[in-house]
PDB file of C-alpha atoms in Angstrom:
ATOM      1  CA  UNK O   1     101.077  19.702  70.170  1.00  0.00           C
ATOM      2  CA  UNK O   2      99.199  21.560  72.370  1.00  0.00           C
ATOM      3  CA  UNK O   3      97.562  25.329  72.616  1.00  0.00           C
ATOM      4  CA  UNK O   4      97.500  26.788  75.647  1.00  0.00           C
ATOM      5  CA  UNK O   5      96.024  29.854  76.755  1.00  0.00           C
ATOM      6  CA  UNK O   6      96.119  31.391  80.302  1.00  0.00           C
ATOM      7  CA  UNK O   7      93.645  34.216  81.398  1.00  0.00           C
ATOM      8  CA  UNK O   8      94.323  36.824  82.458  1.00  0.00           C
ATOM      9  CA  UNK O   9      97.756  37.637  81.252  1.00  0.00           C
ATOM     10  CA  UNK O  10      98.847  40.020  83.418  1.00  0.00           C
ATOM     11  CA  UNK O  11      97.440  41.765  86.302  1.00  0.00           C
ATOM     12  CA  UNK O  12      98.490  43.975  89.428  1.00  0.00           C
ATOM     13  CA  UNK O  13      96.850  43.061  92.455  1.00  0.00           C
ATOM     14  CA  UNK O  14      96.848  44.429  96.113  1.00  0.00           C
ATOM     15  CA  UNK O  15      98.703  42.911  98.881  1.00  0.00           C
ATOM     16  CA  UNK O  16      96.726  40.450 100.868  1.00  0.00           C
ATOM     17  CA  UNK O  17      93.961  39.634  98.265  1.00  0.00           C
ATOM     18  CA  UNK O  18      94.241  36.512  95.916  1.00  0.00           C
ATOM     19  CA  UNK O  19      94.026  35.957  92.066  1.00  0.00           C
ATOM     20  CA  UNK O  20      93.041  33.028  90.356  1.00  0.00           C
ATOM     21  CA  UNK O  21      94.769  31.992  87.199  1.00  0.00           C
ATOM     22  CA  UNK O  22      93.166  29.746  84.309  1.00  0.00           C
ATOM     23  CA  UNK O  23      94.535  27.138  81.908  1.00  0.00           C
ATOM     24  CA  UNK O  24      93.034  25.915  78.874  1.00  0.00           C
ATOM     25  CA  UNK O  25      93.898  23.533  76.946  1.00  0.00           C
ATOM     26  CA  UNK O  26      92.935  22.602  73.160  1.00  0.00           C
ATOM     27  CA  UNK O  27      93.069  19.089  73.688  1.00  0.00           C
ATOM     28  CA  UNK O  28      92.816  16.316  76.900  1.00  0.00           C
ATOM     29  CA  UNK O  29      96.600  16.053  78.514  1.00  0.00           C
ATOM     30  CA  UNK O  30      97.420  13.547  81.146  1.00  0.00           C
ATOM     31  CA  UNK O  31      99.860  15.871  82.979  1.00  0.00           C
ATOM     32  CA  UNK O  32      99.426  19.293  83.536  1.00  0.00           C
ATOM     33  CA  UNK O  33     101.884  21.433  85.887  1.00  0.00           C
ATOM     34  CA  UNK O  34     102.243  25.046  87.043  1.00  0.00           C
ATOM     35  CA  UNK O  35     105.445  26.853  87.246  1.00  0.00           C
ATOM     36  CA  UNK O  36     106.754  29.962  88.712  1.00  0.00           C
ATOM     37  CA  UNK O  37     109.143  32.435  87.230  1.00  0.00           C
ATOM     38  CA  UNK O  38     110.166  34.980  89.613  1.00  0.00           C
ATOM     39  CA  UNK O  39     112.098  38.111  87.647  1.00  0.00           C
ATOM     40  CA  UNK O  40     115.669  37.155  86.424  1.00  0.00           C
ATOM     41  CA  UNK O  41     115.500  33.989  87.185  1.00  0.00           C
ATOM     42  CA  UNK O  42     114.718  30.463  85.864  1.00  0.00           C
ATOM     43  CA  UNK O  43     111.349  28.110  85.965  1.00  0.00           C
ATOM     44  CA  UNK O  44     110.659  26.408  89.261  1.00  0.00           C
ATOM     45  CA  UNK O  45     108.230  23.886  89.501  1.00  0.00           C
ATOM     46  CA  UNK O  46     105.381  24.771  92.178  1.00  0.00           C
ATOM     47  CA  UNK O  47     102.922  21.591  91.486  1.00  0.00           C
ATOM     48  CA  UNK O  48     101.506  18.707  89.321  1.00  0.00           C
ATOM     49  CA  UNK O  49      97.627  19.320  88.881  1.00  0.00           C
ATOM     50  CA  UNK O  50      96.263  15.934  89.328  1.00  0.00           C
ATOM     51  CA  UNK O  51      92.829  15.298  87.291  1.00  0.00           C
ATOM     52  CA  UNK O  52      89.960  14.352  89.646  1.00  0.00           C
ATOM     53  CA  UNK O  53      92.256  14.394  92.602  1.00  0.00           C
ATOM     54  CA  UNK O  54      94.564  16.795  95.043  1.00  0.00           C
ATOM     55  CA  UNK O  55      97.462  18.331  93.275  1.00  0.00           C
ATOM     56  CA  UNK O  56     101.363  16.953  93.968  1.00  0.00           C
ATOM     57  CA  UNK O  57     103.213  19.980  95.485  1.00  0.00           C
ATOM     58  CA  UNK O  58     106.793  20.524  95.334  1.00  0.00           C
ATOM     59  CA  UNK O  59     109.187  21.302  98.177  1.00  0.00           C
ATOM     60  CA  UNK O  60     108.516  24.936  99.597  1.00  0.00           C
ATOM     61  CA  UNK O  61     105.029  25.035  97.895  1.00  0.00           C
ATOM     62  CA  UNK O  62     101.612  24.672  99.842  1.00  0.00           C
ATOM     63  CA  UNK O  63      98.553  23.853  99.116  1.00  0.00           C
ATOM     64  CA  UNK O  64      97.099  26.726 101.618  1.00  0.00           C
ATOM     65  CA  UNK O  65      99.099  29.439  99.367  1.00  0.00           C
ATOM     66  CA  UNK O  66      98.485  28.087  96.073  1.00  0.00           C
ATOM     67  CA  UNK O  67      95.493  25.939  95.706  1.00  0.00           C
ATOM     68  CA  UNK O  68      94.868  24.251  92.486  1.00  0.00           C
ATOM     69  CA  UNK O  69      91.858  22.704  90.719  1.00  0.00           C
ATOM     70  CA  UNK O  70      91.783  20.560  87.758  1.00  0.00           C
ATOM     71  CA  UNK O  71      88.352  19.587  87.094  1.00  0.00           C
ATOM     72  CA  UNK O  72      88.811  18.111  83.741  1.00  0.00           C
ATOM     73  CA  UNK O  73      91.626  17.067  81.157  1.00  0.00           C
ATOM     74  CA  UNK O  74      91.926  20.298  79.399  1.00  0.00           C
ATOM     75  CA  UNK O  75      91.345  22.808  82.452  1.00  0.00           C
ATOM     76  CA  UNK O  76      92.988  23.799  85.503  1.00  0.00           C
ATOM     77  CA  UNK O  77      93.367  26.638  87.866  1.00  0.00           C
ATOM     78  CA  UNK O  78      95.948  28.032  90.010  1.00  0.00           C
ATOM     79  CA  UNK O  79      95.011  30.367  92.782  1.00  0.00           C
ATOM     80  CA  UNK O  80      97.785  32.528  94.347  1.00  0.00           C
ATOM     81  CA  UNK O  81      96.327  33.696  98.393  1.00  0.00           C
ATOM     82  CA  UNK O  82      97.127  36.505 100.311  1.00  0.00           C
ATOM     83  CA  UNK O  83      99.646  37.837  98.159  1.00  0.00           C
ATOM     84  CA  UNK O  84     102.775  39.610  99.201  1.00  0.00           C
ATOM     85  CA  UNK O  85     105.343  41.621  96.718  1.00  0.00           C
ATOM     86  CA  UNK O  86     107.277  38.419  96.908  1.00  0.00           C
ATOM     87  CA  UNK O  87     104.843  36.583  94.847  1.00  0.00           C
ATOM     88  CA  UNK O  88     105.121  38.770  92.099  1.00  0.00           C
ATOM     89  CA  UNK O  89     106.530  36.500  89.267  1.00  0.00           C
ATOM     90  CA  UNK O  90     105.085  34.937  86.062  1.00  0.00           C
ATOM     91  CA  UNK O  91     103.484  32.268  86.263  1.00  0.00           C
ATOM     92  CA  UNK O  92     102.988  29.368  83.733  1.00  0.00           C
ATOM     93  CA  UNK O  93     101.094  26.583  82.796  1.00  0.00           C
ATOM     94  CA  UNK O  94     102.222  23.806  81.307  1.00  0.00           C
ATOM     95  CA  UNK O  95     100.979  20.091  79.819  1.00  0.00           C
ATOM     96  CA  UNK O  96     102.551  16.688  78.492  1.00  0.00           C
ATOM     97  CA  UNK O  97     100.589  14.974  76.129  1.00  0.00           C
ATOM     98  CA  UNK O  98      99.606  11.154  76.546  1.00  0.00           C
ATOM     99  CA  UNK O  99     101.698   8.944  74.995  1.00  0.00           C
ATOM    100  CA  UNK O 100     105.020  10.015  72.415  1.00  0.00           C
ATOM    101  CA  UNK O 101     108.484  10.903  73.813  1.00  0.00           C
ATOM    102  CA  UNK O 102     106.786  13.264  76.954  1.00  0.00           C
ATOM    103  CA  UNK O 103     107.284  16.568  75.140  1.00  0.00           C
ATOM    104  CA  UNK O 104     105.938  19.532  76.857  1.00  0.00           C
ATOM    105  CA  UNK O 105     104.551  22.574  75.951  1.00  0.00           C
ATOM    106  CA  UNK O 106     103.779  25.818  77.888  1.00  0.00           C
ATOM    107  CA  UNK O 107     101.382  28.648  77.975  1.00  0.00           C
ATOM    108  CA  UNK O 108     102.110  32.240  77.343  1.00  0.00           C
ATOM    109  CA  UNK O 109     102.450  33.025  81.217  1.00  0.00           C
ATOM    110  CA  UNK O 110     100.467  35.179  83.450  1.00  0.00           C
ATOM    111  CA  UNK O 111     102.655  38.359  84.534  1.00  0.00           C
ATOM    112  CA  UNK O 112     101.423  39.092  88.523  1.00  0.00           C
ATOM    113  CA  UNK O 113     102.678  42.017  89.860  1.00  0.00           C
ATOM    114  CA  UNK O 114     101.743  42.863  93.626  1.00  0.00           C
ATOM    115  CA  UNK O 115     101.958  46.343  95.091  1.00  0.00           C
TER     116      UNK O 115
ATOM    117  CA  UNK T   1     116.694  14.084  88.308  1.00  0.00           C
ATOM    118  CA  UNK T   2     120.380  14.262  87.076  1.00  0.00           C
ATOM    119  CA  UNK T   3     122.159  17.858  87.257  1.00  0.00           C
ATOM    120  CA  UNK T   4     123.083  19.735  84.454  1.00  0.00           C
ATOM    121  CA  UNK T   5     125.716  22.061  84.061  1.00  0.00           C
ATOM    122  CA  UNK T   6     126.063  24.529  81.242  1.00  0.00           C
ATOM    123  CA  UNK T   7     127.749  28.025  80.421  1.00  0.00           C
ATOM    124  CA  UNK T   8     125.870  31.026  82.005  1.00  0.00           C
ATOM    125  CA  UNK T   9     126.132  32.510  78.212  1.00  0.00           C
ATOM    126  CA  UNK T  10     127.247  32.536  74.933  1.00  0.00           C
ATOM    127  CA  UNK T  11     127.357  34.971  71.643  1.00  0.00           C
ATOM    128  CA  UNK T  12     127.225  33.682  68.131  1.00  0.00           C
ATOM    129  CA  UNK T  13     127.515  35.434  64.749  1.00  0.00           C
ATOM    130  CA  UNK T  14     124.258  35.472  62.447  1.00  0.00           C
ATOM    131  CA  UNK T  15     124.180  32.855  60.029  1.00  0.00           C
ATOM    132  CA  UNK T  16     126.741  30.782  61.900  1.00  0.00           C
ATOM    133  CA  UNK T  17     126.423  27.774  63.738  1.00  0.00           C
ATOM    134  CA  UNK T  18     125.387  28.005  67.265  1.00  0.00           C
ATOM    135  CA  UNK T  19     126.848  24.923  69.570  1.00  0.00           C
ATOM    136  CA  UNK T  20     125.735  24.879  73.039  1.00  0.00           C
ATOM    137  CA  UNK T  21     127.263  22.624  75.608  1.00  0.00           C
ATOM    138  CA  UNK T  22     125.667  20.545  78.070  1.00  0.00           C
ATOM    139  CA  UNK T  23     127.332  18.147  81.073  1.00  0.00           C
ATOM    140  CA  UNK T  24     125.265  15.888  82.820  1.00  0.00           C
ATOM    141  CA  UNK T  25     127.462  13.445  84.128  1.00  0.00           C
ATOM    142  CA  UNK T  26     125.188  11.730  86.456  1.00  0.00           C
ATOM    143  CA  UNK T  27     122.618  10.680  84.025  1.00  0.00           C
ATOM    144  CA  UNK T  28     120.752   7.238  84.620  1.00  0.00           C
ATOM    145  CA  UNK T  29     120.289   5.050  81.638  1.00  0.00           C
ATOM    146  CA  UNK T  30     116.502   5.467  81.242  1.00  0.00           C
ATOM    147  CA  UNK T  31     116.819   9.246  81.621  1.00  0.00           C
ATOM    148  CA  UNK T  32     116.619  11.091  78.452  1.00  0.00           C
ATOM    149  CA  UNK T  33     118.116  14.754  77.409  1.00  0.00           C
ATOM    150  CA  UNK T  34     115.917  17.510  76.534  1.00  0.00           C
ATOM    151  CA  UNK T  35     116.564  20.978  75.200  1.00  0.00           C
ATOM    152  CA  UNK T  36     114.297  23.808  75.249  1.00  0.00           C
ATOM    153  CA  UNK T  37     114.656  27.711  74.980  1.00  0.00           C
ATOM    154  CA  UNK T  38     112.958  30.618  76.388  1.00  0.00           C
ATOM    155  CA  UNK T  39     112.768  33.581  74.369  1.00  0.00           C
ATOM    156  CA  UNK T  40     112.413  37.086  76.493  1.00  0.00           C
ATOM    157  CA  UNK T  41     108.548  37.369  77.772  1.00  0.00           C
ATOM    158  CA  UNK T  42     107.332  33.769  76.439  1.00  0.00           C
ATOM    159  CA  UNK T  43     107.115  30.385  77.698  1.00  0.00           C
ATOM    160  CA  UNK T  44     109.437  27.768  76.953  1.00  0.00           C
ATOM    161  CA  UNK T  45     109.691  25.981  73.682  1.00  0.00           C
ATOM    162  CA  UNK T  46     110.492  22.542  73.127  1.00  0.00           C
ATOM    163  CA  UNK T  47     113.403  21.879  70.749  1.00  0.00           C
ATOM    164  CA  UNK T  48     114.596  18.663  70.780  1.00  0.00           C
ATOM    165  CA  UNK T  49     115.277  15.675  72.774  1.00  0.00           C
ATOM    166  CA  UNK T  50     117.443  12.287  72.654  1.00  0.00           C
ATOM    167  CA  UNK T  51     118.655   9.133  74.534  1.00  0.00           C
ATOM    168  CA  UNK T  52     121.913   8.211  73.144  1.00  0.00           C
ATOM    169  CA  UNK T  53     121.733   8.476  69.422  1.00  0.00           C
ATOM    170  CA  UNK T  54     122.211  11.904  67.810  1.00  0.00           C
ATOM    171  CA  UNK T  55     118.946  13.497  66.628  1.00  0.00           C
ATOM    172  CA  UNK T  56     117.938  16.024  64.115  1.00  0.00           C
ATOM    173  CA  UNK T  57     114.653  17.942  63.709  1.00  0.00           C
ATOM    174  CA  UNK T  58     113.948  21.364  61.783  1.00  0.00           C
ATOM    175  CA  UNK T  59     115.332  23.643  64.444  1.00  0.00           C
ATOM    176  CA  UNK T  60     118.009  21.751  65.832  1.00  0.00           C
ATOM    177  CA  UNK T  61     120.803  18.912  66.097  1.00  0.00           C
ATOM    178  CA  UNK T  62     121.820  16.946  69.144  1.00  0.00           C
ATOM    179  CA  UNK T  63     124.810  15.356  69.382  1.00  0.00           C
ATOM    180  CA  UNK T  64     125.119  13.319  72.557  1.00  0.00           C
ATOM    181  CA  UNK T  65     128.444  11.668  73.334  1.00  0.00           C
ATOM    182  CA  UNK T  66     129.166   7.818  73.588  1.00  0.00           C
ATOM    183  CA  UNK T  67     129.291   7.928  77.655  1.00  0.00           C
ATOM    184  CA  UNK T  68     126.100   9.646  78.063  1.00  0.00           C
ATOM    185  CA  UNK T  69     127.925  12.267  80.116  1.00  0.00           C
ATOM    186  CA  UNK T  70     127.359  15.511  77.798  1.00  0.00           C
ATOM    187  CA  UNK T  71     125.628  16.523  74.664  1.00  0.00           C
ATOM    188  CA  UNK T  72     125.823  19.647  72.671  1.00  0.00           C
ATOM    189  CA  UNK T  73     122.959  21.314  71.351  1.00  0.00           C
ATOM    190  CA  UNK T  74     123.158  22.694  67.349  1.00  0.00           C
ATOM    191  CA  UNK T  75     121.571  25.395  65.620  1.00  0.00           C
ATOM    192  CA  UNK T  76     123.454  24.947  62.168  1.00  0.00           C
ATOM    193  CA  UNK T  77     122.085  29.099  61.060  1.00  0.00           C
ATOM    194  CA  UNK T  78     121.642  31.080  63.958  1.00  0.00           C
ATOM    195  CA  UNK T  79     119.456  34.023  63.218  1.00  0.00           C
ATOM    196  CA  UNK T  80     118.922  37.217  65.507  1.00  0.00           C
ATOM    197  CA  UNK T  81     115.513  35.279  66.673  1.00  0.00           C
ATOM    198  CA  UNK T  82     117.354  32.615  67.880  1.00  0.00           C
ATOM    199  CA  UNK T  83     118.668  34.603  70.974  1.00  0.00           C
ATOM    200  CA  UNK T  84     117.196  33.239  73.983  1.00  0.00           C
ATOM    201  CA  UNK T  85     117.764  31.321  77.469  1.00  0.00           C
ATOM    202  CA  UNK T  86     118.238  27.614  76.414  1.00  0.00           C
ATOM    203  CA  UNK T  87     117.674  24.583  78.499  1.00  0.00           C
ATOM    204  CA  UNK T  88     119.326  21.396  78.798  1.00  0.00           C
ATOM    205  CA  UNK T  89     117.264  19.176  81.213  1.00  0.00           C
ATOM    206  CA  UNK T  90     117.527  15.064  82.037  1.00  0.00           C
ATOM    207  CA  UNK T  91     114.596  13.488  83.161  1.00  0.00           C
ATOM    208  CA  UNK T  92     112.732  10.140  82.409  1.00  0.00           C
ATOM    209  CA  UNK T  93     110.374   9.928  79.327  1.00  0.00           C
ATOM    210  CA  UNK T  94     107.322   8.764  81.551  1.00  0.00           C
ATOM    211  CA  UNK T  95     106.051   7.891  84.961  1.00  0.00           C
ATOM    212  CA  UNK T  96     105.159   9.651  88.101  1.00  0.00           C
ATOM    213  CA  UNK T  97     108.415  11.297  88.854  1.00  0.00           C
ATOM    214  CA  UNK T  98     109.331  12.711  84.926  1.00  0.00           C
ATOM    215  CA  UNK T  99     108.925  16.457  86.273  1.00  0.00           C
ATOM    216  CA  UNK T 100     110.442  19.080  84.174  1.00  0.00           C
ATOM    217  CA  UNK T 101     113.140  20.705  86.305  1.00  0.00           C
ATOM    218  CA  UNK T 102     114.985  23.911  84.564  1.00  0.00           C
ATOM    219  CA  UNK T 103     118.240  24.882  85.672  1.00  0.00           C
ATOM    220  CA  UNK T 104     120.002  28.118  84.948  1.00  0.00           C
ATOM    221  CA  UNK T 105     120.340  27.677  81.259  1.00  0.00           C
ATOM    222  CA  UNK T 106     122.764  29.426  78.168  1.00  0.00           C
ATOM    223  CA  UNK T 107     121.844  32.518  77.114  1.00  0.00           C
ATOM    224  CA  UNK T 108     122.750  32.736  73.857  1.00  0.00           C
ATOM    225  CA  UNK T 109     122.862  36.033  72.034  1.00  0.00           C
ATOM    226  CA  UNK T 110     123.038  35.978  68.532  1.00  0.00           C
ATOM    227  CA  UNK T 111     124.970  38.768  66.770  1.00  0.00           C
ATOM    228  CA  UNK T 112     124.411  41.031  63.751  1.00  0.00           C
TER     229      UNK T 112
END
């Protein structure tokens, strides 16, 4: 398994500002993902964070709004840029370990409120 | 990824078995069935997965029909702590396209 931590656990931000969320894993992983969960909704995949290259974004998500970094195999950041109240969500980091059946593990999430 | 269909909600009495159904009629031959759950205010938790044989672990059992078009997750003795949203997801086990895409899931409410 993998232990995933996220910082911050929650934040309240003003409209127009940006927030960077950090994800740290206790072991080297091949794949890291970022998800968003809007209030009362299921999880939506934002992007796959690729080590050493640009992230791969899902339809409806763009790099200018959600820039992602992944400098090594245990760490990634997601920035929510130029925030609006519609960005209020829980943002979750997820990882998949190399080998094995492909189980995916999730961090505790970052609860973001934009005012 | 193939789509899945789950009932939006189910109730179960504490101590009884909870049987959660999932339809995945368009599943491909190389796609696995995965189950996750999300307890309120937590990140999703992996439960179990299978390809075509029935599987059992310490958390649950997974029964997959012979034609693989549907499956059932069984929690043998549900407790109040099993109250959560349960997601059934189908995807390939590896490769660039094996993203975990969540549907709406089933809200299981375990009643005392």
